GROMACS .gro file of C-alpha atoms in nm:
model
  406
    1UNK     CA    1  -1.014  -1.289   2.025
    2UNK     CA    2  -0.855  -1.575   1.865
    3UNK     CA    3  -0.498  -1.469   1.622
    4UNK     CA    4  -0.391  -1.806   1.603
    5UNK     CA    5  -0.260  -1.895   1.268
    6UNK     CA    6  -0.502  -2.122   1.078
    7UNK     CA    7  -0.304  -2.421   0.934
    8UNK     CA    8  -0.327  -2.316   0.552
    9UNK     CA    9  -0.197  -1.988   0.691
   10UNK     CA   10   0.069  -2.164   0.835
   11UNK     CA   11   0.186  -2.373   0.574
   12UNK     CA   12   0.177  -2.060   0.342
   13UNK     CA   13   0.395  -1.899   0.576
   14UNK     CA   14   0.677  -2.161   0.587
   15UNK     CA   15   0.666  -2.178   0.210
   16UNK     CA   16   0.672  -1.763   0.164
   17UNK     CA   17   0.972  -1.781   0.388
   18UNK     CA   18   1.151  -2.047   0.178
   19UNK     CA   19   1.084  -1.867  -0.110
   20UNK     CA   20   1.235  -1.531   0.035
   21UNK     CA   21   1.567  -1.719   0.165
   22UNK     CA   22   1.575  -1.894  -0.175
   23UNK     CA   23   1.494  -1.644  -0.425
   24UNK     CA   24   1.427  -1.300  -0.305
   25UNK     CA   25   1.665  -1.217  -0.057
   26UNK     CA   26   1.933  -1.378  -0.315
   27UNK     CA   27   1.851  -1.133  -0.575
   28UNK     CA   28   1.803  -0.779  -0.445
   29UNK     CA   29   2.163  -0.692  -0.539
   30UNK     CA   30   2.093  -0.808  -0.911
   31UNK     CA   31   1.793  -0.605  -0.895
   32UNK     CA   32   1.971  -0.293  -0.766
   33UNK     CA   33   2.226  -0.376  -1.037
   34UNK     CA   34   2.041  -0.425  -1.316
   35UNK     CA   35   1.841  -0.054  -1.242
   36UNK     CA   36   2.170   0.125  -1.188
   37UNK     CA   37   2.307   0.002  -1.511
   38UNK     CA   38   1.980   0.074  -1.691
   39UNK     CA   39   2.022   0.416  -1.620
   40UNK     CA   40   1.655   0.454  -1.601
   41UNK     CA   41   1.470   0.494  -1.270
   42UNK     CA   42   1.150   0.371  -1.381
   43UNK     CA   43   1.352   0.074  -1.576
   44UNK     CA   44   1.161  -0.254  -1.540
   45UNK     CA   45   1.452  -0.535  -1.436
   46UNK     CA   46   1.440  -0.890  -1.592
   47UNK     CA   47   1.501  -1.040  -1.249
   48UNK     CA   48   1.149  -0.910  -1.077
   49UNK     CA   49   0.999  -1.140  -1.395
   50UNK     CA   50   1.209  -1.468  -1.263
   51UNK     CA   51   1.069  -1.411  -0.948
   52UNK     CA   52   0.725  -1.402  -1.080
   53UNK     CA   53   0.754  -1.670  -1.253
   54UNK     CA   54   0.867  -1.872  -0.969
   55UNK     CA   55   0.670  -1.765  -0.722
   56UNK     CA   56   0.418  -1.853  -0.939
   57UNK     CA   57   0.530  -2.185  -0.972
   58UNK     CA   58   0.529  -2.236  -0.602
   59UNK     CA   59   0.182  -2.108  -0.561
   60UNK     CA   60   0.240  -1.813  -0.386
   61UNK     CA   61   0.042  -1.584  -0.620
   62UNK     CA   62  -0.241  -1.318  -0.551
   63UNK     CA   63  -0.232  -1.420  -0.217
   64UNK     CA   64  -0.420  -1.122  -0.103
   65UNK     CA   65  -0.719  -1.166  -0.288
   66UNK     CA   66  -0.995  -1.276  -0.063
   67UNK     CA   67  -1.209  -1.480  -0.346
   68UNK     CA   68  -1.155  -1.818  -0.391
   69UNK     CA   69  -1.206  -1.758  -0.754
   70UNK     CA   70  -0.869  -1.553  -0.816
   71UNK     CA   71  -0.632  -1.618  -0.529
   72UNK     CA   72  -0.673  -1.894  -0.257
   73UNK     CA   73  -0.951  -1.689  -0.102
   74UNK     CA   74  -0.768  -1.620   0.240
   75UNK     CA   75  -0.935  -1.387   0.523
   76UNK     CA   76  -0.727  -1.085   0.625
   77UNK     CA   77  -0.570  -1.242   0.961
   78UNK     CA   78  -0.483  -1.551   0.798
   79UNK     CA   79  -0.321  -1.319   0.512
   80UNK     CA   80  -0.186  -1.020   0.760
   81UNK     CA   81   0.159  -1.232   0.812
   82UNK     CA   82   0.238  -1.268   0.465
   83UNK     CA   83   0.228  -0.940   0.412
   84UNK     CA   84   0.461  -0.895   0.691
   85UNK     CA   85   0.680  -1.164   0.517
   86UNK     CA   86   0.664  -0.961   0.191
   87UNK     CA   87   0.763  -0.657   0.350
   88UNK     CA   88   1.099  -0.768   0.437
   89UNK     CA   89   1.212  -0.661   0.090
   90UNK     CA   90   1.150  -0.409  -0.169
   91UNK     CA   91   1.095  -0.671  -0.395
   92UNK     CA   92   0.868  -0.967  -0.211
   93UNK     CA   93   0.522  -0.782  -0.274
   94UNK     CA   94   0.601  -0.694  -0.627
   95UNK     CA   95   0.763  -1.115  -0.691
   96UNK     CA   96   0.377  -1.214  -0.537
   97UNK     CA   97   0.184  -0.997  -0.714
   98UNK     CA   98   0.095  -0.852  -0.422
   99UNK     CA   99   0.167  -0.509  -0.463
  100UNK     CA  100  -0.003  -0.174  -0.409
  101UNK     CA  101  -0.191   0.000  -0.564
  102UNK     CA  102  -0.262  -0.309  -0.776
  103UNK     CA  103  -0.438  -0.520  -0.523
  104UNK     CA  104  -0.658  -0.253  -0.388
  105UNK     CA  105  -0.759  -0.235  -0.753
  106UNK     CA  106  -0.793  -0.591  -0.813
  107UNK     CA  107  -1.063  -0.575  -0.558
  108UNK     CA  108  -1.229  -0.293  -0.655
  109UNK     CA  109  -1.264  -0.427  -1.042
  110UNK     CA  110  -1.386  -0.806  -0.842
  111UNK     CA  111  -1.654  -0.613  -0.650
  112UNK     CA  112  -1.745  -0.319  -0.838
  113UNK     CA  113  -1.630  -0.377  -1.240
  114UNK     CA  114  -1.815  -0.537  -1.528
  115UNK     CA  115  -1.766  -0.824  -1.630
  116UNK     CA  116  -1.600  -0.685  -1.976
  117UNK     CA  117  -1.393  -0.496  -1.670
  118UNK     CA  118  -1.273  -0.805  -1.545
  119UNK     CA  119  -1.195  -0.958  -1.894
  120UNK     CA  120  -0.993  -0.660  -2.007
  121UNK     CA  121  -0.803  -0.546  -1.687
  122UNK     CA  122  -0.851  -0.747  -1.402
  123UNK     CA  123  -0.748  -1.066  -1.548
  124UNK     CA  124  -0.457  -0.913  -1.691
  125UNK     CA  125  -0.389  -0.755  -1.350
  126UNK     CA  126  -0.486  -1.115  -1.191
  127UNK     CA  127  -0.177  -1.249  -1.389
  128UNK     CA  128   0.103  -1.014  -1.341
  129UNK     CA  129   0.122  -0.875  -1.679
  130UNK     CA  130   0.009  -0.499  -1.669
  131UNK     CA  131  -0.005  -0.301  -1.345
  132UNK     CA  132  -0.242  -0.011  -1.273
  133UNK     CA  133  -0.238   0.313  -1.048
  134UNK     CA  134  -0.518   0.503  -0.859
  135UNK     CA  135  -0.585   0.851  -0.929
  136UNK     CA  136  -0.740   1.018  -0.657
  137UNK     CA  137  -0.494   1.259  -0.486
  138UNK     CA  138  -0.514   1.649  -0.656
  139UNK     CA  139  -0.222   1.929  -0.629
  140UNK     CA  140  -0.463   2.226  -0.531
  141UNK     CA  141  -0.722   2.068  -0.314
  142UNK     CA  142  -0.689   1.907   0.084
  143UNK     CA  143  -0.713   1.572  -0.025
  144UNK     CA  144  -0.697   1.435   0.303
  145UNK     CA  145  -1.118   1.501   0.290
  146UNK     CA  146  -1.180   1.296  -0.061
  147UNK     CA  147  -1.492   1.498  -0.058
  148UNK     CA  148  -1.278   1.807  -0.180
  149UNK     CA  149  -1.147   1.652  -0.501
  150UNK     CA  150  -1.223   1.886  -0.823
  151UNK     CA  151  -1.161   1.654  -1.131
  152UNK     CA  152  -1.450   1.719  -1.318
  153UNK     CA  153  -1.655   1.454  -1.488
  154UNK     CA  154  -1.939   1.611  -1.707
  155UNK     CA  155  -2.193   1.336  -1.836
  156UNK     CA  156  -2.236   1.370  -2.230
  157UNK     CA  157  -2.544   1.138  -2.388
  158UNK     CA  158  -2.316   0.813  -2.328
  159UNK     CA  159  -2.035   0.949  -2.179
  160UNK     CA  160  -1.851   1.162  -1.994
  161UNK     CA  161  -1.610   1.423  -2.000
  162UNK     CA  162  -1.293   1.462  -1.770
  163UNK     CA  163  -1.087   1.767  -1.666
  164UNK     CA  164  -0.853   1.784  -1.387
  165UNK     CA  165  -0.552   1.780  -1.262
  166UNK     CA  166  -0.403   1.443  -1.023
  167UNK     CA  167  -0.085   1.384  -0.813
  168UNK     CA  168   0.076   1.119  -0.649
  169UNK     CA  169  -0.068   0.834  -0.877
  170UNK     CA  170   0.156   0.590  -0.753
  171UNK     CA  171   0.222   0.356  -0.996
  172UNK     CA  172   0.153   0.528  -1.318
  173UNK     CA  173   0.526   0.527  -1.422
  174UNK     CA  174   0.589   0.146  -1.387
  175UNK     CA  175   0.687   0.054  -1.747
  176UNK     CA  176   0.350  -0.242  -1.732
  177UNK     CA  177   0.106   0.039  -1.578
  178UNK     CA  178  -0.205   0.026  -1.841
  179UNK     CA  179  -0.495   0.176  -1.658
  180UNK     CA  180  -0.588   0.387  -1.399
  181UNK     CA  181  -0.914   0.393  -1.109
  182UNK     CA  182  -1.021   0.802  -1.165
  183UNK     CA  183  -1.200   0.973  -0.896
  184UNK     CA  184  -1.383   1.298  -0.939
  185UNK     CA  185  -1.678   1.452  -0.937
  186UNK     CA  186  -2.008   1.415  -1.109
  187UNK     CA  187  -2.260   1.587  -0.950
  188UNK     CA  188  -2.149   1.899  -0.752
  189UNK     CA  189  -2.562   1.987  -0.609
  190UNK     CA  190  -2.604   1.578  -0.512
  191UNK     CA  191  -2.511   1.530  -0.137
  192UNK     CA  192  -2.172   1.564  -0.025
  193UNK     CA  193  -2.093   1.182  -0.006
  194UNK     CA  194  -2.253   1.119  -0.357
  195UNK     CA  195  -2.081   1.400  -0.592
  196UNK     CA  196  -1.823   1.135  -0.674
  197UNK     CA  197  -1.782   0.829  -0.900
  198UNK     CA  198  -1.487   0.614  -1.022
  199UNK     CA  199  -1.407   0.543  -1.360
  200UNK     CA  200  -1.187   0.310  -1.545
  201UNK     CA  201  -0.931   0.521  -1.817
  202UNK     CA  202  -0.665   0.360  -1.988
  203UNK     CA  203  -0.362   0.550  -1.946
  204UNK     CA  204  -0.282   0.566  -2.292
  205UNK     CA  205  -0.646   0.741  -2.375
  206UNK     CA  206  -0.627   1.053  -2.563
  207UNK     CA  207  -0.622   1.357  -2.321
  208UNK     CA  208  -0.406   1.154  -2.035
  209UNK     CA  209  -0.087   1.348  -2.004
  210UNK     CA  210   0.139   1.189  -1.733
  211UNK     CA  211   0.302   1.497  -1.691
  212UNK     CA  212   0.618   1.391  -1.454
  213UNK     CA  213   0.718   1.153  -1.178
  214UNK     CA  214   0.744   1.328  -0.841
  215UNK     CA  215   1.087   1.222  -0.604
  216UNK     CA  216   0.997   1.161  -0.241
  217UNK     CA  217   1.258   1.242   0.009
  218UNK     CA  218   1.519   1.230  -0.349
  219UNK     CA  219   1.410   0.881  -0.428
  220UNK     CA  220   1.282   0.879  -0.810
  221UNK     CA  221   1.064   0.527  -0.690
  222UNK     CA  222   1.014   0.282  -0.969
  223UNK     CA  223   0.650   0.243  -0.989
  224UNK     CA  224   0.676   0.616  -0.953
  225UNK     CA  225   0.465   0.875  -0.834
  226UNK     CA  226   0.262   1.085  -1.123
  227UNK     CA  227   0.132   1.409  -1.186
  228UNK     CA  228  -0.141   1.363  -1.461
  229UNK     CA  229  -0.368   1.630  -1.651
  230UNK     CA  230  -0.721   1.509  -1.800
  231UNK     CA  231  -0.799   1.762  -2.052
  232UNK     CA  232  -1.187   1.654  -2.247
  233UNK     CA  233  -1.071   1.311  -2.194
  234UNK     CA  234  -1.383   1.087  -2.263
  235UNK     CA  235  -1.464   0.782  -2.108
  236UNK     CA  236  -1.775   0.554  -2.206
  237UNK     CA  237  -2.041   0.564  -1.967
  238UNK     CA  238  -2.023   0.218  -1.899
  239UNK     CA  239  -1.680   0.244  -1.779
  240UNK     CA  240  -1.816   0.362  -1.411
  241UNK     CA  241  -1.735   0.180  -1.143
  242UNK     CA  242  -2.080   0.016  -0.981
  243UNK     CA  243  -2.315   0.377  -1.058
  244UNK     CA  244  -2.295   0.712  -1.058
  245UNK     CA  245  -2.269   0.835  -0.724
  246UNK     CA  246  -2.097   0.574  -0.560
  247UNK     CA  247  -1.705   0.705  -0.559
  248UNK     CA  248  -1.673   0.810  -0.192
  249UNK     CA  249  -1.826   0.410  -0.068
  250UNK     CA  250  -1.610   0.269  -0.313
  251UNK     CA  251  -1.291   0.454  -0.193
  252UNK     CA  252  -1.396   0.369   0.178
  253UNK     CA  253  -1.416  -0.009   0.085
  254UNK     CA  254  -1.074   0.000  -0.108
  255UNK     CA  255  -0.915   0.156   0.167
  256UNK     CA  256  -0.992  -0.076   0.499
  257UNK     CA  257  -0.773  -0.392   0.351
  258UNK     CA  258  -0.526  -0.138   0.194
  259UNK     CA  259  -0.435   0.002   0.499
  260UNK     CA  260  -0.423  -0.338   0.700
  261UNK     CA  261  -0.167  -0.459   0.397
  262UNK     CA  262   0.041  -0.149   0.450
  263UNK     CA  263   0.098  -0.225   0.795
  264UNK     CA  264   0.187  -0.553   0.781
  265UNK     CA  265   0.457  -0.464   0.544
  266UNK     CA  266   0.566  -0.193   0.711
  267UNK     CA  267   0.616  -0.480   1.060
  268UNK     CA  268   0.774  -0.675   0.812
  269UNK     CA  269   1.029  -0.385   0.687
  270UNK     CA  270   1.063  -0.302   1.059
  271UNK     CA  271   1.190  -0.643   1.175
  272UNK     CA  272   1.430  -0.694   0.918
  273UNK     CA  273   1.601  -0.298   1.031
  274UNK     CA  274   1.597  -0.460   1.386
  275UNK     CA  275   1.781  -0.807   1.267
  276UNK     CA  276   2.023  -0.522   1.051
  277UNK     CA  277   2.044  -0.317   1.347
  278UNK     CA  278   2.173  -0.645   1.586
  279UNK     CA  279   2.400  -0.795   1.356
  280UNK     CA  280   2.594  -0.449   1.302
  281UNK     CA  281   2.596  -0.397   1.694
  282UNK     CA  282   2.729  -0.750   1.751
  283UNK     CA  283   2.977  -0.698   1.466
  284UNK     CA  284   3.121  -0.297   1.517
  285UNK     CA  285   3.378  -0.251   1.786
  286UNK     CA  286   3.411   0.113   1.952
  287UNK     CA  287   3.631   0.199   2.231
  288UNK     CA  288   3.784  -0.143   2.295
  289UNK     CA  289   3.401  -0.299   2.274
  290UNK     CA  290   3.097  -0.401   2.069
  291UNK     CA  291   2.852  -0.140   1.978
  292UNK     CA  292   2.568  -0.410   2.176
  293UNK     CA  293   2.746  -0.328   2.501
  294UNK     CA  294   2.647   0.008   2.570
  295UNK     CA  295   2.287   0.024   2.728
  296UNK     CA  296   2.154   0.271   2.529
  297UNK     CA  297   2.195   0.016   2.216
  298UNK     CA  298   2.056  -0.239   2.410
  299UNK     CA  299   1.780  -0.004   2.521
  300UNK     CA  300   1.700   0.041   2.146
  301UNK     CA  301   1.660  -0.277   2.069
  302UNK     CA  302   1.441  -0.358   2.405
  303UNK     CA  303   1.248  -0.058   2.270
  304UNK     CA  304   1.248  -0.189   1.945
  305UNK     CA  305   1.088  -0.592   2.019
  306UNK     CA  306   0.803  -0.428   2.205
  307UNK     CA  307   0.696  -0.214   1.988
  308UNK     CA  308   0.735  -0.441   1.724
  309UNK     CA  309   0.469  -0.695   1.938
  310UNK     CA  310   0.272  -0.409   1.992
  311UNK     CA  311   0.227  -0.301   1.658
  312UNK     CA  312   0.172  -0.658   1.519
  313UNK     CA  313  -0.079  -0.727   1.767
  314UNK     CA  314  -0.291  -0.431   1.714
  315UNK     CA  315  -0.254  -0.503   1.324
  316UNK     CA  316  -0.377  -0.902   1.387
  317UNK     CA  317  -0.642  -0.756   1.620
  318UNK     CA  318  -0.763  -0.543   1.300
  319UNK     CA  319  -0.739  -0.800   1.058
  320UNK     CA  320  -0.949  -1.020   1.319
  321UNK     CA  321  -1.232  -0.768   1.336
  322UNK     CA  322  -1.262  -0.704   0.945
  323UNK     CA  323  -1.324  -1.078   0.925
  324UNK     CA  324  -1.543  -1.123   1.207
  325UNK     CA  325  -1.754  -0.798   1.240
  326UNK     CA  326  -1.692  -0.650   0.905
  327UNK     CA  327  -1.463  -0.344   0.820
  328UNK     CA  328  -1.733  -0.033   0.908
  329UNK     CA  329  -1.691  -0.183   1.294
  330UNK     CA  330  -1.325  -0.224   1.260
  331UNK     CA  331  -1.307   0.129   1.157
  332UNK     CA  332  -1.104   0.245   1.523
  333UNK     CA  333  -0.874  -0.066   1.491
  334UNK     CA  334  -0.766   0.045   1.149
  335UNK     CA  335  -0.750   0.406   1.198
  336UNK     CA  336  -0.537   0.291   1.509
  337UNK     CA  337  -0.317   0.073   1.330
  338UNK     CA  338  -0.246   0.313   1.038
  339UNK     CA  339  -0.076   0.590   1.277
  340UNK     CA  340   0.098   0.303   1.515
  341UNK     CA  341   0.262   0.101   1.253
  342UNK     CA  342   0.448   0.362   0.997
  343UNK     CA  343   0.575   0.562   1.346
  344UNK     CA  344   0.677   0.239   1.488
  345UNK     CA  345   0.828   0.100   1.227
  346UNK     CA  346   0.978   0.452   1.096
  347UNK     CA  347   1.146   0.507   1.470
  348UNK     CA  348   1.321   0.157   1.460
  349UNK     CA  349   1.459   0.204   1.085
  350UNK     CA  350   1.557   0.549   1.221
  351UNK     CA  351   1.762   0.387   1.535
  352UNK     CA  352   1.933   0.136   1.234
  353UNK     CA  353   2.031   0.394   1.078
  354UNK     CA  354   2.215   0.567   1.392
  355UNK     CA  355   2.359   0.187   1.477
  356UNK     CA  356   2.459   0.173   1.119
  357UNK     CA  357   2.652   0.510   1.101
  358UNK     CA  358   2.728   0.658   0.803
  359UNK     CA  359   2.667   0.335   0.568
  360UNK     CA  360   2.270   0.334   0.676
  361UNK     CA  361   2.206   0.635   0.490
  362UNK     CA  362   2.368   0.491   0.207
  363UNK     CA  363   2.242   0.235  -0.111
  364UNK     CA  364   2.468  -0.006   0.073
  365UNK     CA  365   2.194  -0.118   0.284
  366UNK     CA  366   1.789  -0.104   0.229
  367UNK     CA  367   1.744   0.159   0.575
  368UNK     CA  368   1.797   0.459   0.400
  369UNK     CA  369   1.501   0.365   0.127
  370UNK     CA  370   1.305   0.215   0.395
  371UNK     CA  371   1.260   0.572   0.614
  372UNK     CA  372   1.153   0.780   0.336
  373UNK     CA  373   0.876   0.494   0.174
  374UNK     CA  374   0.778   0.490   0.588
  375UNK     CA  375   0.764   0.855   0.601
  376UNK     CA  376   0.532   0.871   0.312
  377UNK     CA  377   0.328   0.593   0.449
  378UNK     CA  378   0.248   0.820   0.695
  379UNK     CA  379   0.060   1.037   0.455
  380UNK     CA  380  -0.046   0.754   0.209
  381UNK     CA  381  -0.405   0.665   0.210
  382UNK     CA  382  -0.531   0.991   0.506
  383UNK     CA  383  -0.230   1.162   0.744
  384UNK     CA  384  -0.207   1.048   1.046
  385UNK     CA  385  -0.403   1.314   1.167
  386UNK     CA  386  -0.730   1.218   0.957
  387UNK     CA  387  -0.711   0.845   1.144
  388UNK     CA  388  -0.660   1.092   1.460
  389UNK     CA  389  -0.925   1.229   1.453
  390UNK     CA  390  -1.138   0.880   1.383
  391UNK     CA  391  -1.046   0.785   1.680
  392UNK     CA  392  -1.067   1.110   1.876
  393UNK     CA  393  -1.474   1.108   1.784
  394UNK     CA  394  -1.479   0.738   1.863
  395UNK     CA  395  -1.401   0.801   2.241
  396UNK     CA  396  -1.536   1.084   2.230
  397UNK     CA  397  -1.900   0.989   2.151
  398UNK     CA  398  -2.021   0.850   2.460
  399UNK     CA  399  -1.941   1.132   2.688
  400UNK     CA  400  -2.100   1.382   2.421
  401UNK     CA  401  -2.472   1.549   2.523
  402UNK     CA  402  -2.711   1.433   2.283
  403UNK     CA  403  -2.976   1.764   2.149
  404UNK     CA  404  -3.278   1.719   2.301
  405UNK     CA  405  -3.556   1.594   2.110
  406UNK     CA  406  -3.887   1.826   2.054
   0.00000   0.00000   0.00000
């Protein structure tokens, strides 16, 4: 196994970094300003369109994307600590265009879309100007098993017919949002892996009702989290995703480099709680001393650097396999990696936040947002329990009798 940063990796790196200390990190209090005087939650600030602009400028734009014909085609290990860079700040994904949902949907439109798919969304998505959410998530089914989802989508001559209810459509309030990925069912008698398809509906097609935003943990997020009815909503046939059929591959391939970006930036969020979590022991003084003399601090920070190696490691280990023996081998890796990361990363933010006192569960610092977007990460794309049990069956298999064969 070879993680060793590849040179354009590298160089990428150094200038992401400069760009963070120059641009990003400068302006998250004019961002947080400019929402709290907006008085809306889902406002849209000016200062996230600077940052586009000049992170565009610099070249440090769709630098996910794995073609060569819409980003500069890097493989996930040489992209996996950018994310981590990104992830530093609320704001460094979204500045990149680099954010989720939209870059699991930029691929999905680059493998699976038309090309009149790619001229109307993707290369609108490709250059920061609209955003897009994924509907797949429902209120009244175990979504956690993607075979269980109920949206119904009947097939009419040349088109079809959707009704249905979704939830937690991340995305689908951001003020740009134009289209959404639908998944639901087509074919309730066809095997259990092939009753589903994906379908491209604008958000603003007659029938879509985004019916509200949903809070996690109190936080009214700005991209937002939607519940949104489908009622005889009609989308043209050719508006499905590769065929008929094909929903439950497609949402397997979208989710593999999804989950590998999540972790990154949840390392990346991690690290900077530890840096917060030093500089306000080295600065506090309690009973005639710094906070960083009492050993249990210092024990949380030891605690805190090794898990932090851990989890990094098993993510470049990951990102190493889905380039070298494809993401259906990695499966383990990334299962593993998508319950290590959010705990890891969620107990060190936690520890901040005790180091911090009072002020860490306040807007004065970014902890307090970080735990409850790493506490949902823990339920975004399958529980931890669902990558659990991936694993579980892994090990499992080889000690398991196989039925004899008559």
């Amino acid at each position: 196994m070879d993680f060793e940063s590849s040179t354009r990796s590298v160089d990428y790196q150094d200038l992401l970094r400069r760009f963070m200390d120059e641009c990003v990190y400068p302006s998250e209090q004019l961002y947080h300003d400019q929402m709290r005087e907006s008085g809306d939650p889902h406002f849209h600030p000016p200062v996230l369109e600077t940052l586009k602009a000049e992170a565009r400028s610099r070249g440090l734009w769709n630098l996910f994307h794995p073609h060569p014909e819409w980003g500069p085609g890097l493989t996930n290990l040489e992209y996996a600590p950018l994310a981590e860079i990104m992830g530093r700040s609320p704001i460094g994904s979204e500045a990149c265009n680099c954010s989720a949902p939209d870059t699991g949907n930029m691929e999905v439109l680059t493998l699976f879309g038309t090309e009149a798919h790619k001229e109307k969304w993707l290369r609108p998505l490709l250059d920061g100007t609209i955003r897009s959410a994924f509907a797949m998530t429902e209120p009244h089914v175990a979504s956690s098993d993607a075979t269980n989802i109920e949206l119904s989508m009947e097939r009419h001559r040349d088109e079809y017919v959707l009704n249905g209810r979704k939830w937690f459509a991340s995305n689908a309030m951001h003020k740009n949002c134009r289209v959404l990925i639908v998944m639901g069912k087509t074919d309730v008698l066809a095997p259990v892996h092939r009753q589903q398809s994906m379908m491209v509906v604008p958000i603003d097609a007659p029938g879509v009702t985004v019916v509200r935003n949903l809070p996690v943990f109190g936080y009214h997020d700005r991209e937002g989290h939607a519940e949104i009815t489908f009622e005889d909503v009609r989308v043209p046939a050719c508006d499905v995703l590769s065929g008929e059929g094909d929903g439950f591959a497609i949402s397997q391939a979208r989710l593999g480099p999804g989950r590998i970006h999540h972790c990154m930036r949840a390392v990346g969020m991690a690290e900077r709680a530890l840096e917060l979590m030093c500089e306000r022991a080295t600065s506090r003084v309690t009973f005639g001393r710094e906070l960083a003399a009492n050993a249990n601090i210092q024990d949380w920070i030891a605690d805190a650097r090794i898990q932090l190696e851990m989890a990094r490691l098993l993510t470049l280990k990951a990102a190493w396999l889905m380039d070298t023996v494809g993401n259906k081998r990695a499966r383990m890796e990334i299962a593993a990696i998508k319950v290590a990361a959010p705990r890891i990363a969620l107990e060190i933010v936690d520890r901040a936040i005790q180091v911090h006192g009072a002020a860490g569960v306040t807007e004065d610092f970014p902890l307090a947002a970080a735990y409850a977007h790493l506490r949902t990460l823990r339920l975004a794309d399958g529980p931890d329990e669902v990558h659990m049990r991936t694993i579980a069956r892994h090990e499992l298999r080889p000690y398991q009798v196989q039925p004899a064969v008559i």
